[in-house]
Coordinates of C-alpha atoms and ligand atoms in Angstrom, one line a residue:
X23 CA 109.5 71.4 103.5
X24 CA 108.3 69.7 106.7
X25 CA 104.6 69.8 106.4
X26 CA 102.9 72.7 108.2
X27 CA 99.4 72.4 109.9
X28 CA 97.1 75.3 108.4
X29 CA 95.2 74.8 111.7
X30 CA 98.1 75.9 113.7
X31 CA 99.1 78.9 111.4
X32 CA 95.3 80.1 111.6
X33 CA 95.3 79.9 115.7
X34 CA 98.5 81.8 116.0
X35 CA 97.2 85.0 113.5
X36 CA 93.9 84.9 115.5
X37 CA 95.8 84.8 118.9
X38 CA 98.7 87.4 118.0
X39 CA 96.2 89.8 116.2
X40 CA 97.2 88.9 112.3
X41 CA 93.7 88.0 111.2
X42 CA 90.5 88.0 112.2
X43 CA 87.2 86.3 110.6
X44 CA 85.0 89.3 109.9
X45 CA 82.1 90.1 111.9
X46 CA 83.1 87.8 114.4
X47 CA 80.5 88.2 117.4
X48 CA 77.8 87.1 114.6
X49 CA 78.9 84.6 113.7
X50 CA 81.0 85.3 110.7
X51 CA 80.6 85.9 107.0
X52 CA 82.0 83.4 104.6
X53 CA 84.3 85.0 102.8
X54 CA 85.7 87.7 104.4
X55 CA 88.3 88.6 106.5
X56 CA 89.7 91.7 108.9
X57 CA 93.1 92.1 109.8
X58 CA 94.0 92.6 113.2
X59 CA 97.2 95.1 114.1
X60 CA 100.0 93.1 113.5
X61 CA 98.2 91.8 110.5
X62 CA 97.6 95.3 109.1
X63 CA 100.8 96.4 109.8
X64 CA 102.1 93.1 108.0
X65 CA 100.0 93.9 104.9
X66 CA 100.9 97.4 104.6
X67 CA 104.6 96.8 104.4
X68 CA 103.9 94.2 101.8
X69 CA 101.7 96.7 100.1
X70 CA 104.7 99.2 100.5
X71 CA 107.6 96.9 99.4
X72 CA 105.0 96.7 96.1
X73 CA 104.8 100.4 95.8
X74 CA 108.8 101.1 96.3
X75 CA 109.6 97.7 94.0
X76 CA 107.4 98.7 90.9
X77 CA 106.5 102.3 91.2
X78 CA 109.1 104.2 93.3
X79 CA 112.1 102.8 92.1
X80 CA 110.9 99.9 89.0
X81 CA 112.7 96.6 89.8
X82 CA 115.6 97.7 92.0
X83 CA 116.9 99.9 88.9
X84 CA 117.6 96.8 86.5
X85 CA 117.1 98.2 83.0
X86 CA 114.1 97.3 80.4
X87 CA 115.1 94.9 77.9
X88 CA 115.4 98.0 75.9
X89 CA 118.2 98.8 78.0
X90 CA 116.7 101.9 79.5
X91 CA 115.4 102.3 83.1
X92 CA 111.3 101.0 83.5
X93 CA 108.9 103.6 84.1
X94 CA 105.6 103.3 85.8
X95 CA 103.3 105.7 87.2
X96 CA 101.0 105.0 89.6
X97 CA 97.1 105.7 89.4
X98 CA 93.7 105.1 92.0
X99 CA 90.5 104.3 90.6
X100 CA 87.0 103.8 91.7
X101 CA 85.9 100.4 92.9
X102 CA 81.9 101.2 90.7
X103 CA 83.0 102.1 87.0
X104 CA 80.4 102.9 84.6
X105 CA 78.6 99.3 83.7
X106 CA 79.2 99.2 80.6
X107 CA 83.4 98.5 81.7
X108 CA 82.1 95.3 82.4
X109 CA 80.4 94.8 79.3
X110 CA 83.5 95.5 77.1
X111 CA 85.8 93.6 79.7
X112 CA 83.9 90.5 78.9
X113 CA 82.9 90.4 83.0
X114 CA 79.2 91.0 82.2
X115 CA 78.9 87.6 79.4
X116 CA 81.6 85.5 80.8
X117 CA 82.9 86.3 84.7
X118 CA 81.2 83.1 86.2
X119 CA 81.8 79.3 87.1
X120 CA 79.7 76.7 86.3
X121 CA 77.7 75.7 89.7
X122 CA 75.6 72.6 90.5
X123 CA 72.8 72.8 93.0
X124 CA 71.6 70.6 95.1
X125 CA 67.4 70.3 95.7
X126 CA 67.7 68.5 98.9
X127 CA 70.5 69.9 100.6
X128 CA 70.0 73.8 99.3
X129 CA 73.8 73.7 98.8
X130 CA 75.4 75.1 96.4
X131 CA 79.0 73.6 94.6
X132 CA 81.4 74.7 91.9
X133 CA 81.1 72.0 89.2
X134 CA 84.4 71.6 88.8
X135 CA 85.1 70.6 92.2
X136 CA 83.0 68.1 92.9
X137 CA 84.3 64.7 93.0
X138 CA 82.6 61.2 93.1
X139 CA 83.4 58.0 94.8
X140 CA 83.2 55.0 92.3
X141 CA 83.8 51.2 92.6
X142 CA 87.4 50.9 91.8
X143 CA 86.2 47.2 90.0
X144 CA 84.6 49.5 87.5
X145 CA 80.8 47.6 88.0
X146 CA 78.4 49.4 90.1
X147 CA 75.7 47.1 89.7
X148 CA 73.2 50.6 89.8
X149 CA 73.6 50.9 93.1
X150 CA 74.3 54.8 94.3
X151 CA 77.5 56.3 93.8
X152 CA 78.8 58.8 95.9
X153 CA 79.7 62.7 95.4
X154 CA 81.9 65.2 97.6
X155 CA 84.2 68.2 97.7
X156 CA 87.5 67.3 98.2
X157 CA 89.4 68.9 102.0
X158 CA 85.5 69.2 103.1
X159 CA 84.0 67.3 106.1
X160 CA 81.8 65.7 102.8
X161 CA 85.1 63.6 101.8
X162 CA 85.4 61.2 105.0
X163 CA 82.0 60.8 105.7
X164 CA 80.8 59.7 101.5
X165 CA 84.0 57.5 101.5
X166 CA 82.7 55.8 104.4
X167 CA 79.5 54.9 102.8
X168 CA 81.3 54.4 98.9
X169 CA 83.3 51.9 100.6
X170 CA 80.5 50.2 103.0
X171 CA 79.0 49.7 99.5
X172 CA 81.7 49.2 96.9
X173 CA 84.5 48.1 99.0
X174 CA 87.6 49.5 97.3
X175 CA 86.6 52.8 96.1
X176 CA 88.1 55.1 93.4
X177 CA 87.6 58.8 92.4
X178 CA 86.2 61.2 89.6
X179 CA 85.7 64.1 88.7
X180 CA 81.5 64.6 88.8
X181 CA 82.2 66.5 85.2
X182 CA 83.1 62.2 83.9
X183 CA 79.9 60.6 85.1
X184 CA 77.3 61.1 81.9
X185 CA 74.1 62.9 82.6
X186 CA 71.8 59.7 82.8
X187 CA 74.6 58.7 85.4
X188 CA 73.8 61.7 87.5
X189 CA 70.7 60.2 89.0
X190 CA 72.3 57.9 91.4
X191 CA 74.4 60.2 92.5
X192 CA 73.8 61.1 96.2
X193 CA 75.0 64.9 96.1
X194 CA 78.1 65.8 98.9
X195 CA 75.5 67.2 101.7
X196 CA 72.1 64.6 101.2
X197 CA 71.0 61.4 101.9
X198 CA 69.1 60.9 98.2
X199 CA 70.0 60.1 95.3
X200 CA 69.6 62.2 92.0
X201 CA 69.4 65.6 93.8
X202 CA 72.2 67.6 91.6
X203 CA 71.0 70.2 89.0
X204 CA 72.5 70.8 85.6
X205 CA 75.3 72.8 85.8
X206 CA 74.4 76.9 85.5
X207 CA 76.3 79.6 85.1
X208 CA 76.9 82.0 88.4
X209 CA 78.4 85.5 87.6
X210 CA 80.6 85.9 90.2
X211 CA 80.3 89.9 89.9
X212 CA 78.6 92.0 93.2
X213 CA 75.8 94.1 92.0
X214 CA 74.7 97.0 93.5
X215 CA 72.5 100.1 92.6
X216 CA 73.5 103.8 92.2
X217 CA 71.5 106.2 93.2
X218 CA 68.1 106.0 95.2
X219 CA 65.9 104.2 92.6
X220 CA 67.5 101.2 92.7
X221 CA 65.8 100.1 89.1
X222 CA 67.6 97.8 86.6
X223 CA 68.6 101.1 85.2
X224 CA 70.6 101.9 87.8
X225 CA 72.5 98.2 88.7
X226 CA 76.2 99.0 89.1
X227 CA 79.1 95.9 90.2
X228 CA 81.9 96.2 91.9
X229 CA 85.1 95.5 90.5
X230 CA 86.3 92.5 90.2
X231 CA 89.5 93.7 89.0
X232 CA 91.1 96.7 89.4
X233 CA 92.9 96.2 86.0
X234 CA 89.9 97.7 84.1
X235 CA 90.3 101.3 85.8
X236 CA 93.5 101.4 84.4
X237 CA 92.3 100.5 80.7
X238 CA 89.8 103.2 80.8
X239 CA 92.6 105.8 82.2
X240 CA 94.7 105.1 80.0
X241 CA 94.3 107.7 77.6
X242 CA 93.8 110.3 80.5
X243 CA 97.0 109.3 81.1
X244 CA 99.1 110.1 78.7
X245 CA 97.2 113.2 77.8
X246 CA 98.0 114.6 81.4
X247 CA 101.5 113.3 81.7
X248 CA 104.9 113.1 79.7
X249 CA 105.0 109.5 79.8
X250 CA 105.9 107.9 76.8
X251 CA 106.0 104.1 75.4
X252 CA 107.2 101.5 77.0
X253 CA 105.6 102.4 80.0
X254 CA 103.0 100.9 82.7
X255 CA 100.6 102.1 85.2
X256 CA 100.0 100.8 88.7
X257 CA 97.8 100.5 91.1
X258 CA 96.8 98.5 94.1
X259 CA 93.1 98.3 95.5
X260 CA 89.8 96.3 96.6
X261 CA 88.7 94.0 94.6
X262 CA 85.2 91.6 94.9
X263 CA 83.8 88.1 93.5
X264 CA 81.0 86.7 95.1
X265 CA 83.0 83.5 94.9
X266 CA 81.2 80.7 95.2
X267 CA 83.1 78.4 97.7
X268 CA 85.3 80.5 99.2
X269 CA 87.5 78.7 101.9
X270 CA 91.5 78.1 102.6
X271 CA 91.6 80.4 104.8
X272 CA 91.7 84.2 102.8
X273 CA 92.9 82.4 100.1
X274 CA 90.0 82.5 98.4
X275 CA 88.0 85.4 99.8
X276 CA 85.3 87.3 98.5
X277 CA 86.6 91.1 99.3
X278 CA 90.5 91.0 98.5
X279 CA 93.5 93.3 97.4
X280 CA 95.0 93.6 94.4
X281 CA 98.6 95.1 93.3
X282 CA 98.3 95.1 89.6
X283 CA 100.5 96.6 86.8
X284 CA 100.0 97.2 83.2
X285 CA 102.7 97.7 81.6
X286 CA 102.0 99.2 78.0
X287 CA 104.4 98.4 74.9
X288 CA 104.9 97.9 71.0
X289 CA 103.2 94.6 70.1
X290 CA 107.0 94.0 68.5
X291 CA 108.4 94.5 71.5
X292 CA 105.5 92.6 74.3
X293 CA 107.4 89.2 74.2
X294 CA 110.9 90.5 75.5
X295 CA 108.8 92.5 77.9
X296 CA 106.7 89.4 79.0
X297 CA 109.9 87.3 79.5
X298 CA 111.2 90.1 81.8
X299 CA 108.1 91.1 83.7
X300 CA 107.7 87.0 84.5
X301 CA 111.4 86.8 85.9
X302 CA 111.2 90.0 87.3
X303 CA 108.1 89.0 90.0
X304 CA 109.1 85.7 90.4
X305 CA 112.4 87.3 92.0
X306 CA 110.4 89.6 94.0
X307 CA 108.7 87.5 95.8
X308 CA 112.1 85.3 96.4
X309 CA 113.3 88.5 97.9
X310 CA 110.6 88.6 100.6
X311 CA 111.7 85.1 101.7
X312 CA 109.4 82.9 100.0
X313 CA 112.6 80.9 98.6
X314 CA 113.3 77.3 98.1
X315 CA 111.0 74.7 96.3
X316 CA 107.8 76.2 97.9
X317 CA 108.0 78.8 95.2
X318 CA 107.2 78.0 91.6
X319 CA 107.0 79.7 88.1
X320 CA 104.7 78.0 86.4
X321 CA 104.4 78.7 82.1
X322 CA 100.5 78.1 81.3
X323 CA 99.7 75.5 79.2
X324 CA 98.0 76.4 76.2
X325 CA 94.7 75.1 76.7
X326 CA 94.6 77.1 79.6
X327 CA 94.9 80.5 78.8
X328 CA 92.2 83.2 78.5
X329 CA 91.2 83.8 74.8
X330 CA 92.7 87.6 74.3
X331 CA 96.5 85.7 75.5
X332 CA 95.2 82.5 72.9
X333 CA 97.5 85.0 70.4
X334 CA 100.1 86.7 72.9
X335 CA 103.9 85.4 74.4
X336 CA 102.5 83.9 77.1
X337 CA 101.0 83.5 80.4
X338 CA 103.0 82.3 83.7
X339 CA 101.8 82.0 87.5
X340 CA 103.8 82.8 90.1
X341 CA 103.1 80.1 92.7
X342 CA 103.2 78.9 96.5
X343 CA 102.6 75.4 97.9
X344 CA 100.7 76.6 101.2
X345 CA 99.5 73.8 103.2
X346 CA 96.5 73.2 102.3
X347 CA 97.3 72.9 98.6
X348 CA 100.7 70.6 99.0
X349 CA 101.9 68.8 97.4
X350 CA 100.3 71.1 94.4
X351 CA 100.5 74.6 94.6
X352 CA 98.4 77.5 94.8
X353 CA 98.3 80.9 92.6
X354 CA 99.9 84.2 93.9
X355 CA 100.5 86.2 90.7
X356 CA 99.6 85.7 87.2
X357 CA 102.0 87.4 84.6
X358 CA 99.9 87.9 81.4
X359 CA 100.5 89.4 77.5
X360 CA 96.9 90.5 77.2
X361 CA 97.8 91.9 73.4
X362 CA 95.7 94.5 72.3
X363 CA 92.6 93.0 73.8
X364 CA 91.1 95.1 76.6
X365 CA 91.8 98.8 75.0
X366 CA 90.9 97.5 71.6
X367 CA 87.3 96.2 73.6
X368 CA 87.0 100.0 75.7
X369 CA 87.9 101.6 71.6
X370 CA 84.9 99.9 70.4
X371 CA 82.9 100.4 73.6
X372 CA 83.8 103.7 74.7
X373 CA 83.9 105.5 71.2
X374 CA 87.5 106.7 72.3
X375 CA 90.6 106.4 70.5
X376 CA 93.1 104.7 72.7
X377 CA 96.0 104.4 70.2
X378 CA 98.9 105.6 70.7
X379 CA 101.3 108.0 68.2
X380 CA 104.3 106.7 68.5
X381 CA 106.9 109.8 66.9
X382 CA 109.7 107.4 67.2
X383 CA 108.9 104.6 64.6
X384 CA 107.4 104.1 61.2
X385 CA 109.2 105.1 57.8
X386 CA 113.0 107.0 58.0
X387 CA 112.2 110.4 56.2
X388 CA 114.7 111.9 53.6
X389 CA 115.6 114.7 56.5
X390 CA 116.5 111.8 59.2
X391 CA 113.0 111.9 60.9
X392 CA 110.4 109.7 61.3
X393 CA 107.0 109.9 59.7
X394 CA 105.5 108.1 63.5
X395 CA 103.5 104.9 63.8
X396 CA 99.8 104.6 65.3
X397 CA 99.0 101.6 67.0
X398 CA 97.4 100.1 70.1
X399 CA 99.9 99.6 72.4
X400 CA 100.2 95.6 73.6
X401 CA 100.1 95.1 77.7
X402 CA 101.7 92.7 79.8
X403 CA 100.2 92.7 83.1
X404 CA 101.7 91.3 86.8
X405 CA 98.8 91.0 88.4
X406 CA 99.4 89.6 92.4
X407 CA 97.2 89.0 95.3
X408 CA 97.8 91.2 98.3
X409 CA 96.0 89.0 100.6
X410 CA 97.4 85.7 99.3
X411 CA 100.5 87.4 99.9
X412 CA 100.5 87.8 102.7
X413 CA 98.9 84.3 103.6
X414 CA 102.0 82.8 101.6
X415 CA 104.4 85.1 103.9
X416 CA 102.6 84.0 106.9
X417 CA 103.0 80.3 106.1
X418 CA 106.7 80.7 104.7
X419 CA 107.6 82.3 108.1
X420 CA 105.4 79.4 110.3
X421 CA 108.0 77.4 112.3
X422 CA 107.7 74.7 115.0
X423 CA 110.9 74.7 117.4
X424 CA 110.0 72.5 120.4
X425 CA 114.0 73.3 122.4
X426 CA 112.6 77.4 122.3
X427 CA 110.5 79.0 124.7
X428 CA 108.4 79.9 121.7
X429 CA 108.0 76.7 120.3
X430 CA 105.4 78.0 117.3
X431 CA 107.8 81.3 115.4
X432 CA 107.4 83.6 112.8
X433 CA 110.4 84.2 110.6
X434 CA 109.2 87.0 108.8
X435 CA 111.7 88.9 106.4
X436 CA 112.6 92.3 108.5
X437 CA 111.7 94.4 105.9
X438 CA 108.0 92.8 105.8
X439 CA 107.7 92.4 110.0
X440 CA 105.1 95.2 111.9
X441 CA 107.5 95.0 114.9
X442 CA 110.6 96.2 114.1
X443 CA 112.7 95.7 117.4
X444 CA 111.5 95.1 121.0
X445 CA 113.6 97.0 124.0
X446 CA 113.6 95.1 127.0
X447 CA 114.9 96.5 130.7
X448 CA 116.1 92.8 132.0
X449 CA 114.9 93.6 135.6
X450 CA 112.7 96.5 135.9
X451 CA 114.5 98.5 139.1
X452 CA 118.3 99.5 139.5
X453 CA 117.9 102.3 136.9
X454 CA 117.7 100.0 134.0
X455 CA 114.2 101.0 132.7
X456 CA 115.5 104.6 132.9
X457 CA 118.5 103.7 130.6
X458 CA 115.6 101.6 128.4
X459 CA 113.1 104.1 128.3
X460 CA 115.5 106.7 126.6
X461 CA 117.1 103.8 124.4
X462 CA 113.2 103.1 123.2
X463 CA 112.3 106.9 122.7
X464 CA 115.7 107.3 120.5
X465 CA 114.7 104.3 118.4
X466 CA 110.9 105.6 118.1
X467 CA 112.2 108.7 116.7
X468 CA 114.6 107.2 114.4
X469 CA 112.8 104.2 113.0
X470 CA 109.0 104.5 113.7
X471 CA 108.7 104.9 109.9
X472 CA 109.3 101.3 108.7
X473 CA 107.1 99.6 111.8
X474 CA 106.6 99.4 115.5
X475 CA 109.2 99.5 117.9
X476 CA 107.6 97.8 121.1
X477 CA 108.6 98.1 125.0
X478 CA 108.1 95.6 127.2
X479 CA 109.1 95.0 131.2
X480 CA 106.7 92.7 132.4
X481 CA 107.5 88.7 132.9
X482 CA 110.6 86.7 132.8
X483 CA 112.9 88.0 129.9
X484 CA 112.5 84.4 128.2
X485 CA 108.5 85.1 128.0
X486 CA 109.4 88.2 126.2
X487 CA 111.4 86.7 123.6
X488 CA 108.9 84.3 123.2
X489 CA 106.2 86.7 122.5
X490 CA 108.2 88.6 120.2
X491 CA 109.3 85.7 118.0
X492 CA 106.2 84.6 117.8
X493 CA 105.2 88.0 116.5
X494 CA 107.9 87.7 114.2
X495 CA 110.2 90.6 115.5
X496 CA 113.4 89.9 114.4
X497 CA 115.5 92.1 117.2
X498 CA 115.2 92.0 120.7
X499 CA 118.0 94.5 122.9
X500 CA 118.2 93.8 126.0
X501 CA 119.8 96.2 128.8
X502 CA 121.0 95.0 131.7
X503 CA 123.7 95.6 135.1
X504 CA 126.5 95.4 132.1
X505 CA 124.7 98.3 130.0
X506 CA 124.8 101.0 132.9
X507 CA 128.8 100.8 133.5
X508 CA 130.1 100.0 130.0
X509 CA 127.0 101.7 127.7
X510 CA 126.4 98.5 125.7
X511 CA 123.4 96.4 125.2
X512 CA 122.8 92.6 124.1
X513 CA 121.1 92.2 120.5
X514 CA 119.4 89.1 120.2
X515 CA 118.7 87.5 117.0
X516 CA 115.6 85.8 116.0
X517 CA 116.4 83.5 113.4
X518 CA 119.3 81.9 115.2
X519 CA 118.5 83.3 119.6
X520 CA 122.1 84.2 119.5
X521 CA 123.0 87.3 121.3
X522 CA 125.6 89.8 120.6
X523 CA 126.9 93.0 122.7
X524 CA 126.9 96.3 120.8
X525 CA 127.6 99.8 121.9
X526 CA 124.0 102.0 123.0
X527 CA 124.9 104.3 120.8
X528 CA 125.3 101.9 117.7
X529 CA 121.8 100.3 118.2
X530 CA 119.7 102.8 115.5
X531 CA 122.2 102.7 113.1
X532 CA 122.4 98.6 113.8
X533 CA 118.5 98.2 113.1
X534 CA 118.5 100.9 110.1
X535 CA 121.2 98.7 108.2
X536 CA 119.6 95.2 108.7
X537 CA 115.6 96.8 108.6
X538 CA 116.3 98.1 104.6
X539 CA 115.4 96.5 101.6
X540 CA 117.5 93.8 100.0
Ligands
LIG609 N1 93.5 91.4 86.2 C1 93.8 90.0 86.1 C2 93.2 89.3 87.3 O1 92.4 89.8 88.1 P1 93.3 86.9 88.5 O2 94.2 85.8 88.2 O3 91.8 86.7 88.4 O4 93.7 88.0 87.4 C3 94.9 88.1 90.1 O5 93.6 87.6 89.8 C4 95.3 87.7 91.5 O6 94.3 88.2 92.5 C5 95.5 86.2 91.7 O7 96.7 85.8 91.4 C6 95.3 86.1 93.2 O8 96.5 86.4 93.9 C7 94.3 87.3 93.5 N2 92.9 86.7 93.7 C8 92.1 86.4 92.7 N3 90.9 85.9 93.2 C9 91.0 86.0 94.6 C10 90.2 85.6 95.7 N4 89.0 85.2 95.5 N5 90.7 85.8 97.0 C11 91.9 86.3 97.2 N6 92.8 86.6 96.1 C12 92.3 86.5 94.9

């Protein structure tokens, strides 16, 4: 993949309306993000193709590994759960990262991210050594110095300099030496209060997940519906962490979206359903356009897995090399056998029951029936990042073409781009808005549904194309002096600005066929 400048993606979603840094005219807040109205538009149909692709109509229809069709239901829960969620999620005692602080500076840095400059000869000779963040402004400028000091330089993690070390360490952001503070612990949870008397009694978080809501549901669940094991339940929603250096763009944000699934099972039964859950989503997003070696499933290691999936099939991350992580890549979707571990925590917790009578299993009796089985069902959970998504879409779809008019494009997938089709009167006299006008108000009222159908007869006809592939609108018609004597319109392509001449008449039926799902 030719390397993409993240500078030049970020310009063109401010200056086409994608994204916008929130709260803008004061200056910003770190961390969070507003979507514009092609950005909106964009995230909704992503948000959508989730819904249809997992709730609507589970994986295009392909059977369980049961062999039966996959059932979800969907489910909306609030963003403040009772605290005590948090406590038997493990959020309360463990949800934070390690942070070092700096006493000259005032910064604050994740400890695992901060890197030191050493003399790549190995002596020092106790003179300073120098610490920064890697793809910070801190990186250039403390090389500068290391190597003014050391000459060749070499780099560590801050985590391999022992603790007597740390005081010649001149932090990312000072001048001194010996400024960086133990690592702490920073719970990366948003408290708030409920209620007006805003006493430790009353301290409340919003989720960091939305997984937990679904845990705590569950039983509601299948009390109040006919759904029966294997099954999952989906939702998609807000979700916070006061992350601590939140950056690449909204990759990591502070306020995000979430599309998660739980999908519920026999314990016997999770590992065929983790293996199909994994393939499943990793083919999802391939279907969206994010194809080719800049996608990656990525089976984690087992050091590296959470201590309820320490026991479970597996745990695998669905994976996109955006700019600003290449040549590595950076998480999308993490597809997780969490066992038995969350509802067996809310059991204990809540004083609920949450297993499940299973009337299928257990001992054959002597009349042909079974005597049932009671267990806690196992859960393998696809949890994706809306926002990343669409980041990862946005990136995918970036293209530099210096021979077009619009030499920066987006080549979004059409089921996935907020403008649909653009209808263009080539001169704007000689009745052809007329004939474009009633061309534009049939394809409103046939297609409005999946996106925005735009008009435009201002400028040159090349500016409009322009404008519309760099929108990422992936049909243009045209009518011109042909169109009023033989009814036909040009159709012009995005991906390849070729043109073809189709028949008025055909043009809904033309967008409807190539706008669907794949
Ligand atoms: N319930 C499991 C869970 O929340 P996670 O890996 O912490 O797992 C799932 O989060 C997904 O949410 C990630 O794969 C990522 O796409 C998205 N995500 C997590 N933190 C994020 C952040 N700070 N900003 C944007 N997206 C984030």
């Amino acid at each position: 993949m030719a390397h993409k400048s993240m500078d030049k993606i970020m310009a063109l979603a401010k200056r086409r309306g994608f994204i916008y840094q929130a709260s803008e005219i004061y200056g910003g807040l770190n961390g969070f993000w507003d979507y514009g109205p092609l950005g909106a538009q964009l995230k909704k149909n992503l948000r959508d193709a989730w819904w249809e692709d997992v709730v609507l109509n589970p994986c295009g229809g392909t059977p369980g590994p049961n062999g039966e069709p996959v059932r979800v239901v969907p489910l909306d829960t609030s963003i403040i759960q009772h605290p005590k969620v948090w406590e038997a999620s493990g959020h309360v005692a463990g949800f934070s990262d390690p942070m070092v602080d700096c006493r000259e500076s005032k910064q604050r840095y994740r400890y695992d991210h901060v890197r030191v400059f050493v003399p790549a000869s190995g002596e020092s000779g106790g003179k300073p050594l120098f610490a920064y963040v890697p793809d910070t402004a801190s990186e250039a400028r403390q090389r500068k110095k290391a190597e003014k000091t050391f000459g060749e330089v070499t780099s560590v993690a801050l985590s391999g300099i022992a603790r007597e070390g740390w005081a010649r360490v001149i932090a990312p952001d000072a001048d001194k030496p010996g400024s960086l503070t133990e690592p702490r612990a920073f719970n990366l949870m948003f408290k708030t209060y409920v209620g007006a008397t805003a006493t430790e009694d009353d301290v409340a978080y919003l989720r960091p997940e939305t997984a937990q809501g679904i845990f705590v549901q569950f039983k509601n669940v299948l009390d109040t519906t006919r759904v029966k094991l294997p099954f999952g339940i989906a939702q998609t929603g807000k979700a916070f962490r006061n992350e601590v250096t939140p950056r690449n763009f909204t990759f990591r944000s502070r306020e995000f979206e979430q599309m998660e699934l739980e999908f519920f099972c026999h314990p016997g039964e999770a590992a065929a359903w983790y293996t199909f859950w994994r393939d499943q989503r990793m083919q999802w997003w391939r279907s969206l356009g994010l194809s080719g070696e800049s996608l990656q499933l990525r089976e984690h290691e087992r050091d590296e897995l959470a201590h309820y999936a320490r026991e479970g099939a597996g745990t695998s991350d669905v994976e996109y090399r955006f700019p600003f992580t290449a040549p590595d890549y950076g998480e999308l979707e993490g597809i997780a056998h969490r066992t038995d571990f969350d509802l067996a925590q809310h059991q204990r917790h809540g004083k609920a029951t949450l297993e499940y009578f299973d009337p299928e299993r257990g001992e054959l009796l002597p009349n042909g029936a079974h005597r049932g089985e009671r267990y806690l069902p196992h859960v393998i959970e696809p949890s994706a990042g809306l926002d990343r998504g669409v980041l990862a879409v946005l990136c995918e779809a970036y293209t530099e073409d210096p021979a077009r008019a619009s030499p920066e494009l987006l080549l979004l997938s059409p089921r996935l781009a907020p403008i649909k089709a653009a209808i263009f009167p080539l001169v704007n006299k000689d009745g052809l808005p007329e004939l474009s006008e009633r061309l534009y108000a049939d394809v409103r009222r046939r297609l409005w549904r999946l996106g925005f159908i735009e008009y435009d007869a201002k400028q040159a006809i090349g500016k409009r194309y322009a404008r519309m592939d760099e929108a990422g609108c992936p049909f243009c018609i045209t009518i011109d002096g042909q169109s009023l004597s033989d009814q036909t319109v040009t159709v012009r392509d995005r991906d390849t600005a070729q043109q073809q001449r189709i028949a008025i008449a055909s043009v809904g039926s033309y967008l409807e066929e190539r706008l669907a799902p794949r």
